Amino acid sequence: MTKLRVDIWSDIACPWCYVGKARFDKAVERLDGKVDVEVRHRSFELDPDRAPGDVDAVVPMIAKKYGISPAQAQANEYKLGDLAKAEGLDYRSEGRDHGNTFDLHRLLHLASARGVEAEVWSAFYAANFADEASIFERDRVIEVSVAAGLDRDEVVAVLDDPEAYKAEVRADEAEAAALGATGVPFFVIDEKYGVSGAQPTDLFAEILEKAWGEKKPAITPITGAEDAEACGPDGCPI
Amino acid sequence: MTKLRVDIWSDIACPWCYVGKARFDKAVERLDGKVDVEVRHRSFELDPDRAPGDVDAVVPMIAKKYGISPAQAQANEYKLGDLAKAEGLDYRSEGRDHGNTFDLHRLLHLASARGVEAEVWSAFYAANFADEASIFERDRVIEVSVAAGLDRDEVVAVLDDPEAYKAEVRADEAEAAALGATGVPFFVIDEKYGVSGAQPTDLFAEILEKAWGEKKPAITPITGAEDAEACGPDGCPI
């Protein structure tokens, strides 16, 4: 009611999502006390067809994918690292891994259900982009999840059951497709405005303020069948 | 995005809230697969000025409050019991207690943060209206909370710290006042329609369908500064 809902589709393996989220967060921080924002993580897999155990080093994977030299691919990683650092984020430009993120998305839905979505989301980003240990190792995923506030037994149970939170991930992806989102990050402000890409903080701030200003404060009262069936400070008339 | 948000202001000590919630839940059930509803509990205290330890038996309290005989007050409780039973709810018409519900509201906010709001809400209702043990006893509150999925240490910590989740309860109450709600249950459908009282299931179903039909499926794309700063299936252009 008093909050502006923002749905953010993204992938933990997506550098622009990592950078874009930081830019968005700064806009929210800038509007603190002025616009009350409620963020929801939504799942989008960049590489859904990759097998779960199939992990590649980012640089040769990128080189092969774009048909560029490993040196050029490495240069791209340095550029991304500089952009991340400009937002105050750590970024390990050398030796990162790339893999299937389906399990991470399922755990993010567990985190949403347990009230620690923001913590786990941020921890997964840091683990993927800044830490030396690979987030695509099961033990590391468990370690990071637990440190961010999830219950170890629940994390293991989700990892062991490929159906757990699968429907939630698929529903998010279907909705992204229905909204026409073909890449991430993809932000939807107040179920109303769609913003694609790691836009500058200024643009996020502008659209958040605009959507906030347009939020209807008034609600329409519905006249029901028997108005008396309510309790108030004076009691509960029957 | 795909869900219809419903905010329900209510109090655990409110019989019409207990009955109204059941009627509302049946409307949601009836529309299963057709309308996707996301419910949020919002706090409203019927008797906020009552001291935390001040617990009365309902029947003499009602008799005194309305200036009616204890027999008439008891008859009201039987009527409420019949209405509850008509909705499939248990109701103990004799010997219920009434007290301050501030702690229960604080625990409901803890439950929302931990992803077990529906379970704790329903368990508190059952404990207040159907069980012989009084929900206004600390040990009973802890027992019911833990059985509904909350962590015992967290429950005790919230009960021991009167500031815990106080701001959330007060914010809900301030918002109810701002919306002009003077009694409960008070339902707000999709931040748009206000419904007061334990309305019939048919009315809830009608307004849920109406609000669902009005939900805008389309979002307005915002053209940002640099459209390319996103990752897609083909990679992350820099």
GROMACS .gro file of C-alpha atoms in nm:
model
  476
    1MET     CA    1   0.000   0.000   0.000
    2THR     CA    2   0.262   0.243   0.108
    3LYS     CA    3   0.534   0.065  -0.083
    4LEU     CA    4   0.643   0.081  -0.444
    5ARG     CA    5   0.688  -0.270  -0.570
    6VAL     CA    6   0.985  -0.341  -0.793
    7ASP     CA    7   1.032  -0.680  -0.958
    8ILE     CA    8   1.386  -0.743  -1.079
    9TRP     CA    9   1.453  -1.028  -1.319
   10SER     CA   10   1.821  -1.122  -1.319
   11ASP     CA   11   2.073  -1.401  -1.313
   12ILE     CA   12   2.357  -1.450  -1.069
   13ALA     CA   13   2.584  -1.523  -1.368
   14CYS     CA   14   2.504  -1.185  -1.528
   15PRO     CA   15   2.762  -0.909  -1.476
   16TRP     CA   16   2.524  -0.635  -1.593
   17CYS     CA   17   2.272  -0.755  -1.335
   18TYR     CA   18   2.534  -0.726  -1.061
   19VAL     CA   19   2.626  -0.373  -1.173
   20GLY     CA   20   2.266  -0.273  -1.247
   21LYS     CA   21   2.142  -0.387  -0.907
   22ALA     CA   22   2.406  -0.170  -0.738
   23ARG     CA   23   2.302   0.131  -0.948
   24PHE     CA   24   1.936   0.065  -0.866
   25ASP     CA   25   2.013   0.024  -0.494
   26LYS     CA   26   2.181   0.365  -0.495
   27ALA     CA   27   1.867   0.522  -0.639
   28VAL     CA   28   1.662   0.361  -0.363
   29GLU     CA   29   1.911   0.486  -0.105
   30ARG     CA   30   1.901   0.836  -0.252
   31LEU     CA   31   1.520   0.839  -0.220
   32ASP     CA   32   1.526   0.704   0.135
   33GLY     CA   33   1.246   0.857   0.340
   34LYS     CA   34   1.080   0.981   0.021
   35VAL     CA   35   0.994   0.666  -0.175
   36ASP     CA   36   0.936   0.336   0.003
   37VAL     CA   37   1.052   0.053  -0.222
   38GLU     CA   38   0.988  -0.318  -0.189
   39VAL     CA   39   1.211  -0.527  -0.416
   40ARG     CA   40   1.143  -0.881  -0.535
   41HIS     CA   41   1.396  -1.107  -0.697
   42ARG     CA   42   1.266  -1.283  -1.007
   43SER     CA   43   1.445  -1.567  -1.183
   44PHE     CA   44   1.597  -1.553  -1.531
   45GLU     CA   45   1.859  -1.804  -1.647
   46LEU     CA   46   2.109  -1.683  -1.906
   47ASP     CA   47   2.221  -2.033  -1.986
   48PRO     CA   48   1.931  -2.267  -1.904
   49ASP     CA   49   2.041  -2.542  -2.144
   50ARG     CA   50   2.381  -2.588  -1.981
   51ALA     CA   51   2.398  -2.909  -1.774
   52PRO     CA   52   2.414  -2.850  -1.396
   53GLY     CA   53   2.766  -2.988  -1.353
   54ASP     CA   54   2.905  -2.822  -1.669
   55VAL     CA   55   3.126  -2.540  -1.544
   56ASP     CA   56   3.360  -2.336  -1.766
   57ALA     CA   57   3.613  -2.066  -1.696
   58VAL     CA   58   3.453  -1.738  -1.808
   59VAL     CA   59   3.735  -1.603  -2.027
   60PRO     CA   60   3.779  -1.900  -2.269
   61MET     CA   61   3.401  -1.951  -2.271
   62ILE     CA   62   3.346  -1.588  -2.378
   63ALA     CA   63   3.629  -1.607  -2.633
   64LYS     CA   64   3.472  -1.912  -2.793
   65LYS     CA   65   3.118  -1.774  -2.779
   66TYR     CA   66   3.205  -1.444  -2.952
   67GLY     CA   67   3.485  -1.578  -3.171
   68ILE     CA   68   3.731  -1.335  -3.014
   69SER     CA   69   4.078  -1.395  -2.872
   70PRO     CA   70   4.122  -1.495  -2.508
   71ALA     CA   71   4.309  -1.163  -2.460
   72GLN     CA   72   4.008  -0.970  -2.588
   73ALA     CA   73   3.775  -1.174  -2.366
   74GLN     CA   74   4.003  -1.104  -2.072
   75ALA     CA   75   3.999  -0.733  -2.158
   76ASN     CA   76   3.619  -0.740  -2.143
   77GLU     CA   77   3.635  -0.890  -1.796
   78TYR     CA   78   3.867  -0.609  -1.687
   79LYS     CA   79   3.623  -0.353  -1.828
   80LEU     CA   80   3.338  -0.514  -1.638
   81GLY     CA   81   3.556  -0.519  -1.328
   82ASP     CA   82   3.622  -0.144  -1.364
   83LEU     CA   83   3.249  -0.074  -1.405
   84ALA     CA   84   3.169  -0.286  -1.101
   85LYS     CA   85   3.439  -0.115  -0.895
   86ALA     CA   86   3.300   0.224  -1.001
   87GLU     CA   87   2.981   0.117  -0.820
   88GLY     CA   88   3.178   0.013  -0.511
   89LEU     CA   89   3.154  -0.358  -0.589
   90ASP     CA   90   3.433  -0.614  -0.570
   91TYR     CA   91   3.499  -0.794  -0.898
   92ARG     CA   92   3.746  -1.070  -0.967
   93SER     CA   93   3.826  -1.018  -1.336
   94GLU     CA   94   4.053  -1.321  -1.362
   95GLY     CA   95   3.955  -1.683  -1.320
   96ARG     CA   96   3.579  -1.655  -1.269
   97ASP     CA   97   3.358  -1.954  -1.352
   98HIS     CA   98   3.038  -1.978  -1.551
   99GLY     CA   99   2.775  -2.246  -1.509
  100ASN     CA  100   2.408  -2.333  -1.479
  101THR     CA  101   2.231  -2.120  -1.219
  102PHE     CA  102   1.908  -2.318  -1.180
  103ASP     CA  103   1.997  -2.438  -0.828
  104LEU     CA  104   2.090  -2.084  -0.723
  105HIS     CA  105   1.752  -1.960  -0.845
  106ARG     CA  106   1.573  -2.235  -0.654
  107LEU     CA  107   1.763  -2.136  -0.340
  108LEU     CA  108   1.675  -1.771  -0.399
  109HIS     CA  109   1.309  -1.869  -0.396
  110LEU     CA  110   1.366  -2.054  -0.069
  111ALA     CA  111   1.532  -1.736   0.059
  112SER     CA  112   1.228  -1.528  -0.045
  113ALA     CA  113   1.001  -1.769   0.142
  114ARG     CA  114   1.222  -1.741   0.452
  115GLY     CA  115   1.251  -1.363   0.453
  116VAL     CA  116   1.622  -1.349   0.362
  117GLU     CA  117   1.596  -1.282  -0.010
  118ALA     CA  118   1.805  -0.964  -0.009
  119GLU     CA  119   2.080  -1.126   0.199
  120VAL     CA  120   2.108  -1.442  -0.013
  121TRP     CA  121   2.084  -1.251  -0.341
  122SER     CA  122   2.365  -1.020  -0.243
  123ALA     CA  123   2.574  -1.309  -0.105
  124PHE     CA  124   2.537  -1.508  -0.430
  125TYR     CA  125   2.648  -1.207  -0.636
  126ALA     CA  126   2.951  -1.152  -0.415
  127ALA     CA  127   3.033  -1.523  -0.421
  128ASN     CA  128   3.015  -1.534  -0.800
  129PHE     CA  129   3.185  -1.209  -0.890
  130ALA     CA  130   3.424  -1.135  -0.605
  131ASP     CA  131   3.525  -1.455  -0.426
  132GLU     CA  132   3.794  -1.695  -0.532
  133ALA     CA  133   3.593  -2.007  -0.441
  134SER     CA  134   3.352  -2.105  -0.721
  135ILE     CA  135   2.980  -2.066  -0.652
  136PHE     CA  136   2.926  -2.359  -0.888
  137GLU     CA  137   3.057  -2.603  -0.623
  138ARG     CA  138   2.787  -2.761  -0.406
  139ASP     CA  139   2.973  -2.717  -0.076
  140ARG     CA  140   3.038  -2.351  -0.152
  141VAL     CA  141   2.671  -2.291  -0.237
  142ILE     CA  142   2.571  -2.442   0.096
  143GLU     CA  143   2.833  -2.240   0.285
  144VAL     CA  144   2.729  -1.909   0.126
  145SER     CA  145   2.358  -1.981   0.170
  146VAL     CA  146   2.394  -2.063   0.538
  147ALA     CA  147   2.615  -1.759   0.603
  148ALA     CA  148   2.342  -1.545   0.444
  149GLY     CA  149   2.078  -1.676   0.681
  150LEU     CA  150   1.929  -1.994   0.533
  151ASP     CA  151   1.895  -2.316   0.730
  152ARG     CA  152   2.155  -2.576   0.630
  153ASP     CA  153   1.911  -2.868   0.630
  154GLU     CA  154   1.666  -2.676   0.413
  155VAL     CA  155   1.940  -2.578   0.167
  156VAL     CA  156   2.057  -2.939   0.136
  157ALA     CA  157   1.698  -3.058   0.096
  158VAL     CA  158   1.637  -2.811  -0.189
  159LEU     CA  159   1.963  -2.905  -0.362
  160ASP     CA  160   1.879  -3.275  -0.328
  161ASP     CA  161   1.527  -3.235  -0.470
  162PRO     CA  162   1.536  -3.092  -0.825
  163GLU     CA  163   1.160  -3.028  -0.807
  164ALA     CA  164   1.189  -2.794  -0.507
  165TYR     CA  165   1.103  -2.436  -0.613
  166LYS     CA  166   1.129  -2.542  -0.977
  167ALA     CA  167   0.774  -2.422  -1.043
  168GLU     CA  168   0.857  -2.079  -0.898
  169VAL     CA  169   1.164  -2.042  -1.123
  170ARG     CA  170   0.968  -2.153  -1.429
  171ALA     CA  171   0.681  -1.917  -1.346
  172ASP     CA  172   0.923  -1.623  -1.323
  173GLU     CA  173   1.079  -1.716  -1.655
  174ALA     CA  174   0.741  -1.756  -1.822
  175GLU     CA  175   0.639  -1.414  -1.694
  176ALA     CA  176   0.960  -1.255  -1.822
  177ALA     CA  177   0.888  -1.406  -2.163
  178ALA     CA  178   0.528  -1.282  -2.150
  179LEU     CA  179   0.656  -0.933  -2.072
  180GLY     CA  180   0.890  -0.951  -2.369
  181ALA     CA  181   1.209  -0.951  -2.164
  182THR     CA  182   1.484  -1.123  -2.361
  183GLY     CA  183   1.775  -1.009  -2.146
  184VAL     CA  184   1.854  -0.908  -1.791
  185PRO     CA  185   1.856  -0.713  -1.567
  186PHE     CA  186   1.491  -0.631  -1.628
  187PHE     CA  187   1.313  -0.409  -1.379
  188VAL     CA  188   0.938  -0.365  -1.349
  189ILE     CA  189   0.840  -0.068  -1.135
  190ASP     CA  190   0.503  -0.090  -0.961
  191GLU     CA  191   0.376  -0.346  -1.216
  192LYS     CA  192   0.370  -0.056  -1.456
  193TYR     CA  193   0.703   0.051  -1.604
  194GLY     CA  194   0.961  -0.180  -1.757
  195VAL     CA  195   1.327  -0.083  -1.749
  196SER     CA  196   1.583  -0.295  -1.931
  197GLY     CA  197   1.953  -0.302  -1.857
  198ALA     CA  198   2.200  -0.163  -1.604
  199GLN     CA  199   2.072   0.193  -1.637
  200PRO     CA  200   2.234   0.484  -1.454
  201THR     CA  201   2.128   0.555  -1.097
  202ASP     CA  202   1.973   0.885  -1.212
  203LEU     CA  203   1.733   0.708  -1.446
  204PHE     CA  204   1.628   0.461  -1.176
  205ALA     CA  205   1.573   0.746  -0.932
  206GLU     CA  206   1.367   0.938  -1.188
  207ILE     CA  207   1.136   0.648  -1.270
  208LEU     CA  208   1.097   0.551  -0.903
  209GLU     CA  209   0.989   0.907  -0.819
  210LYS     CA  210   0.754   0.919  -1.116
  211ALA     CA  211   0.587   0.588  -1.025
  212TRP     CA  212   0.566   0.691  -0.660
  213GLY     CA  213   0.397   1.018  -0.753
  214GLU     CA  214   0.142   0.830  -0.961
  215LYS     CA  215   0.048   0.583  -0.689
  216LYS     CA  216  -0.317   0.626  -0.606
  217PRO     CA  217  -0.350   0.689  -0.233
  218ALA     CA  218  -0.728   0.649  -0.237
  219ILE     CA  219  -0.918   0.322  -0.236
  220THR     CA  220  -1.273   0.265  -0.347
  221PRO     CA  221  -1.500   0.138  -0.070
  222ILE     CA  222  -1.718  -0.158  -0.166
  223THR     CA  223  -2.058  -0.162  -0.003
  224GLY     CA  224  -2.116  -0.512   0.120
  225ALA     CA  225  -2.418  -0.712   0.216
  226GLU     CA  226  -2.417  -0.657   0.592
  227ASP     CA  227  -2.208  -0.363   0.702
  228ALA     CA  228  -2.233  -0.445   1.070
  229GLU     CA  229  -2.028  -0.766   1.064
  230ALA     CA  230  -1.713  -0.607   1.193
  231CYS     CA  231  -1.553  -0.548   1.532
  232GLY     CA  232  -1.442  -0.205   1.644
  233PRO     CA  233  -1.324  -0.038   1.964
  234ASP     CA  234  -1.685  -0.049   2.080
  235GLY     CA  235  -1.728  -0.421   2.032
  236CYS     CA  236  -1.854  -0.673   1.782
  237PRO     CA  237  -2.223  -0.617   1.697
  238ILE     CA  238  -2.416  -0.933   1.614
  239MET     CA  239   0.269  -0.909  -1.132
  240THR     CA  240   0.063  -1.217  -1.176
  241LYS     CA  241  -0.077  -1.200  -0.826
  242LEU     CA  242  -0.362  -1.002  -0.681
  243ARG     CA  243  -0.248  -0.849  -0.356
  244VAL     CA  244  -0.493  -0.849  -0.069
  245ASP     CA  245  -0.414  -0.671   0.260
  246ILE     CA  246  -0.628  -0.785   0.551
  247TRP     CA  247  -0.639  -0.576   0.868
  248SER     CA  248  -0.766  -0.780   1.159
  249ASP     CA  249  -0.720  -0.872   1.521
  250ILE     CA  250  -0.683  -1.219   1.670
  251ALA     CA  251  -0.936  -1.117   1.937
  252CYS     CA  252  -1.199  -1.031   1.672
  253PRO     CA  253  -1.464  -1.298   1.606
  254TRP     CA  254  -1.583  -1.132   1.285
  255CYS     CA  255  -1.223  -1.138   1.159
  256TYR     CA  256  -1.203  -1.511   1.227
  257VAL     CA  257  -1.531  -1.572   1.042
  258GLY     CA  258  -1.457  -1.319   0.767
  259LYS     CA  259  -1.116  -1.469   0.695
  260ALA     CA  260  -1.276  -1.811   0.647
  261ARG     CA  261  -1.536  -1.664   0.409
  262PHE     CA  262  -1.263  -1.484   0.218
  263ASP     CA  263  -1.046  -1.798   0.203
  264LYS     CA  264  -1.337  -1.986   0.046
  265ALA     CA  265  -1.363  -1.723  -0.226
  266VAL     CA  266  -0.991  -1.762  -0.296
  267GLU     CA  267  -1.033  -2.139  -0.305
  268ARG     CA  268  -1.330  -2.110  -0.539
  269LEU     CA  269  -1.123  -1.900  -0.779
  270ASP     CA  270  -0.824  -2.134  -0.761
  271GLY     CA  271  -0.650  -2.152  -1.098
  272LYS     CA  272  -0.840  -1.843  -1.214
  273VAL     CA  273  -0.726  -1.566  -0.979
  274ASP     CA  274  -0.387  -1.580  -0.808
  275VAL     CA  275  -0.413  -1.415  -0.468
  276GLU     CA  276  -0.135  -1.307  -0.234
  277VAL     CA  277  -0.261  -1.225   0.115
  278ARG     CA  278  -0.086  -1.006   0.372
  279HIS     CA  279  -0.177  -0.986   0.736
  280ARG     CA  280  -0.197  -0.630   0.870
  281SER     CA  281  -0.223  -0.541   1.237
  282PHE     CA  282  -0.523  -0.379   1.405
  283GLU     CA  283  -0.574  -0.392   1.783
  284LEU     CA  284  -0.933  -0.383   1.906
  285ASP     CA  285  -0.829  -0.305   2.261
  286PRO     CA  286  -0.490  -0.131   2.243
  287ASP     CA  287  -0.527   0.048   2.577
  288ARG     CA  288  -0.570  -0.272   2.776
  289ALA     CA  289  -0.259  -0.360   2.978
  290PRO     CA  290  -0.068  -0.664   2.847
  291GLY     CA  291  -0.136  -0.880   3.154
  292ASP     CA  292  -0.499  -0.771   3.191
  293VAL     CA  293  -0.705  -1.071   3.079
  294ASP     CA  294  -1.083  -1.100   3.123
  295ALA     CA  295  -1.329  -1.376   3.053
  296VAL     CA  296  -1.517  -1.274   2.735
  297VAL     CA  297  -1.875  -1.320   2.859
  298PRO     CA  298  -1.867  -1.095   3.171
  299MET     CA  299  -1.648  -0.844   2.982
  300ILE     CA  300  -1.906  -0.821   2.701
  301ALA     CA  301  -2.193  -0.802   2.949
  302LYS     CA  302  -2.030  -0.510   3.127
  303LYS     CA  303  -1.926  -0.335   2.805
  304TYR     CA  304  -2.276  -0.341   2.651
  305GLY     CA  305  -2.471  -0.321   2.976
  306ILE     CA  306  -2.644  -0.651   2.899
  307SER     CA  307  -2.696  -0.955   3.119
  308PRO     CA  308  -2.432  -1.229   3.131
  309ALA     CA  309  -2.695  -1.461   2.982
  310GLN     CA  310  -2.740  -1.228   2.684
  311ALA     CA  311  -2.364  -1.198   2.640
  312GLN     CA  312  -2.337  -1.575   2.652
  313ALA     CA  313  -2.613  -1.601   2.392
  314ASN     CA  314  -2.408  -1.374   2.162
  315GLU     CA  315  -2.113  -1.606   2.200
  316TYR     CA  316  -2.334  -1.900   2.100
  317LYS     CA  317  -2.451  -1.707   1.793
  318LEU     CA  318  -2.092  -1.631   1.695
  319GLY     CA  319  -2.009  -1.997   1.753
  320ASP     CA  320  -2.288  -2.103   1.519
  321LEU     CA  321  -2.171  -1.859   1.250
  322ALA     CA  322  -1.814  -1.985   1.286
  323LYS     CA  323  -1.925  -2.347   1.268
  324ALA     CA  324  -2.128  -2.267   0.955
  325GLU     CA  325  -1.789  -2.178   0.798
  326GLY     CA  326  -1.634  -2.503   0.918
  327LEU     CA  327  -1.446  -2.339   1.204
  328ASP     CA  328  -1.419  -2.463   1.562
  329TYR     CA  329  -1.547  -2.216   1.821
  330ARG     CA  330  -1.550  -2.249   2.197
  331SER     CA  331  -1.850  -2.037   2.296
  332GLU     CA  332  -1.797  -2.083   2.671
  333GLY     CA  333  -1.502  -1.965   2.876
  334ARG     CA  334  -1.298  -1.776   2.615
  335ASP     CA  335  -1.058  -1.502   2.730
  336HIS     CA  336  -1.004  -1.150   2.604
  337GLY     CA  337  -0.683  -0.953   2.636
  338ASN     CA  338  -0.428  -0.727   2.474
  339THR     CA  339  -0.307  -0.863   2.139
  340PHE     CA  340  -0.001  -0.645   2.085
  341ASP     CA  341   0.243  -0.933   2.140
  342LEU     CA  342   0.048  -1.155   1.903
  343HIS     CA  343   0.069  -0.886   1.635
  344ARG     CA  344   0.443  -0.850   1.687
  345LEU     CA  345   0.481  -1.226   1.648
  346LEU     CA  346   0.267  -1.217   1.333
  347HIS     CA  347   0.514  -0.968   1.186
  348LEU     CA  348   0.798  -1.203   1.279
  349ALA     CA  349   0.600  -1.480   1.105
  350SER     CA  350   0.565  -1.265   0.790
  351ALA     CA  351   0.940  -1.205   0.788
  352ARG     CA  352   1.002  -1.579   0.824
  353GLY     CA  353   0.759  -1.691   0.555
  354VAL     CA  354   0.508  -1.858   0.791
  355GLU     CA  355   0.252  -1.580   0.817
  356ALA     CA  356  -0.046  -1.788   0.703
  357GLU     CA  357   0.041  -2.073   0.939
  358VAL     CA  358   0.088  -1.855   1.248
  359TRP     CA  359  -0.218  -1.641   1.173
  360SER     CA  360  -0.439  -1.946   1.142
  361ALA     CA  361  -0.283  -2.107   1.451
  362PHE     CA  362  -0.344  -1.792   1.661
  363TYR     CA  363  -0.708  -1.782   1.552
  364ALA     CA  364  -0.759  -2.148   1.639
  365ALA     CA  365  -0.578  -2.103   1.971
  366ASN     CA  366  -0.796  -1.805   2.064
  367PHE     CA  367  -1.134  -1.922   1.941
  368ALA     CA  368  -1.124  -2.301   1.959
  369ASP     CA  369  -0.871  -2.419   2.217
  370GLU     CA  370  -0.927  -2.450   2.590
  371ALA     CA  371  -0.582  -2.313   2.680
  372SER     CA  372  -0.574  -1.933   2.682
  373ILE     CA  373  -0.368  -1.764   2.409
  374PHE     CA  374  -0.309  -1.482   2.658
  375GLU     CA  375  -0.064  -1.700   2.855
  376ARG     CA  376   0.301  -1.656   2.755
  377ASP     CA  377   0.385  -2.028   2.753
  378ARG     CA  378   0.085  -2.100   2.534
  379VAL     CA  379   0.180  -1.827   2.287
  380ILE     CA  380   0.528  -1.976   2.258
  381GLU     CA  381   0.391  -2.328   2.216
  382VAL     CA  382   0.144  -2.228   1.942
  383SER     CA  383   0.402  -2.013   1.761
  384VAL     CA  384   0.660  -2.290   1.753
  385ALA     CA  385   0.405  -2.550   1.641
  386ALA     CA  386   0.314  -2.314   1.353
  387GLY     CA  387   0.674  -2.296   1.233
  388LEU     CA  388   0.849  -2.016   1.421
  389ASP     CA  389   1.182  -2.063   1.596
  390ARG     CA  390   1.146  -2.085   1.975
  391ASP     CA  391   1.447  -1.862   2.049
  392GLU     CA  392   1.321  -1.597   1.809
  393VAL     CA  393   0.972  -1.607   1.962
  394VAL     CA  394   1.112  -1.567   2.313
  395ALA     CA  395   1.342  -1.285   2.198
  396VAL     CA  396   1.046  -1.096   2.045
  397LEU     CA  397   0.832  -1.145   2.356
  398ASP     CA  398   1.118  -1.027   2.578
  399ASP     CA  399   1.183  -0.714   2.371
  400PRO     CA  400   0.874  -0.489   2.356
  401GLU     CA  401   1.036  -0.285   2.078
  402ALA     CA  402   1.066  -0.585   1.843
  403TYR     CA  403   0.827  -0.540   1.547
  404LYS     CA  404   0.654  -0.259   1.733
  405ALA     CA  405   0.718  -0.018   1.446
  406GLU     CA  406   0.559  -0.262   1.200
  407VAL     CA  407   0.244  -0.295   1.413
  408ARG     CA  408   0.220   0.082   1.457
  409ALA     CA  409   0.273   0.141   1.083
  410ASP     CA  410  -0.012  -0.098   1.001
  411GLU     CA  411  -0.240   0.075   1.248
  412ALA     CA  412  -0.148   0.419   1.115
  413GLU     CA  413  -0.224   0.303   0.764
  414ALA     CA  414  -0.562   0.161   0.868
  415ALA     CA  415  -0.645   0.497   1.026
  416ALA     CA  416  -0.530   0.680   0.711
  417LEU     CA  417  -0.759   0.458   0.503
  418GLY     CA  418  -1.048   0.539   0.733
  419ALA     CA  419  -1.084   0.187   0.873
  420THR     CA  420  -1.238   0.205   1.220
  421GLY     CA  421  -1.319  -0.164   1.254
  422VAL     CA  422  -1.203  -0.501   1.135
  423PRO     CA  423  -1.182  -0.716   0.935
  424PHE     CA  424  -1.088  -0.466   0.668
  425PHE     CA  425  -0.979  -0.597   0.328
  426VAL     CA  426  -0.797  -0.399   0.061
  427ILE     CA  427  -0.796  -0.571  -0.277
  428ASP     CA  428  -0.507  -0.487  -0.508
  429GLU     CA  429  -0.444  -0.156  -0.327
  430LYS     CA  430  -0.766  -0.044  -0.489
  431TYR     CA  431  -1.089  -0.167  -0.332
  432GLY     CA  432  -1.173  -0.153   0.036
  433VAL     CA  433  -1.410  -0.411   0.183
  434SER     CA  434  -1.522  -0.381   0.544
  435GLY     CA  435  -1.658  -0.664   0.754
  436ALA     CA  436  -1.711  -1.039   0.734
  437GLN     CA  437  -1.881  -1.023   0.396
  438PRO     CA  438  -2.026  -1.332   0.229
  439THR     CA  439  -1.796  -1.551   0.021
  440ASP     CA  440  -1.990  -1.452  -0.292
  441LEU     CA  441  -1.906  -1.084  -0.245
  442PHE     CA  442  -1.538  -1.159  -0.189
  443ALA     CA  443  -1.532  -1.377  -0.500
  444GLU     CA  444  -1.703  -1.107  -0.705
  445ILE     CA  445  -1.463  -0.831  -0.604
  446LEU     CA  446  -1.158  -1.057  -0.647
  447GLU     CA  447  -1.269  -1.141  -1.002
  448LYS     CA  448  -1.340  -0.777  -1.079
  449ALA     CA  449  -1.001  -0.659  -0.953
  450TRP     CA  450  -0.827  -0.943  -1.136
  451GLY     CA  451  -0.999  -0.850  -1.461
  452GLU     CA  452  -0.887  -0.491  -1.421
  453LYS     CA  453  -0.521  -0.574  -1.361
  454LYS     CA  454  -0.319  -0.420  -1.640
  455PRO     CA  455  -0.117  -0.693  -1.808
  456ALA     CA  456   0.083  -0.444  -2.012
  457ILE     CA  457   0.378  -0.245  -1.885
  458THR     CA  458   0.522   0.070  -2.034
  459PRO     CA  459   0.881   0.031  -2.149
  460ILE     CA  460   1.115   0.306  -2.036
  461THR     CA  461   1.387   0.391  -2.285
  462GLY     CA  462   1.708   0.418  -2.091
  463ALA     CA  463   2.042   0.577  -2.153
  464GLU     CA  464   2.230   0.280  -2.296
  465ASP     CA  465   2.008  -0.003  -2.409
  466ALA     CA  466   2.291  -0.248  -2.454
  467GLU     CA  467   2.386  -0.285  -2.087
  468ALA     CA  468   2.212  -0.614  -2.042
  469CYS     CA  469   2.298  -0.982  -2.072
  470GLY     CA  470   2.096  -1.220  -2.286
  471PRO     CA  471   2.129  -1.573  -2.420
  472ASP     CA  472   2.388  -1.439  -2.664
  473GLY     CA  473   2.609  -1.289  -2.398
  474CYS     CA  474   2.679  -0.959  -2.226
  475PRO     CA  475   2.780  -0.686  -2.475
  476ILE     CA  476   3.021  -0.427  -2.337
   0.00000   0.00000   0.00000
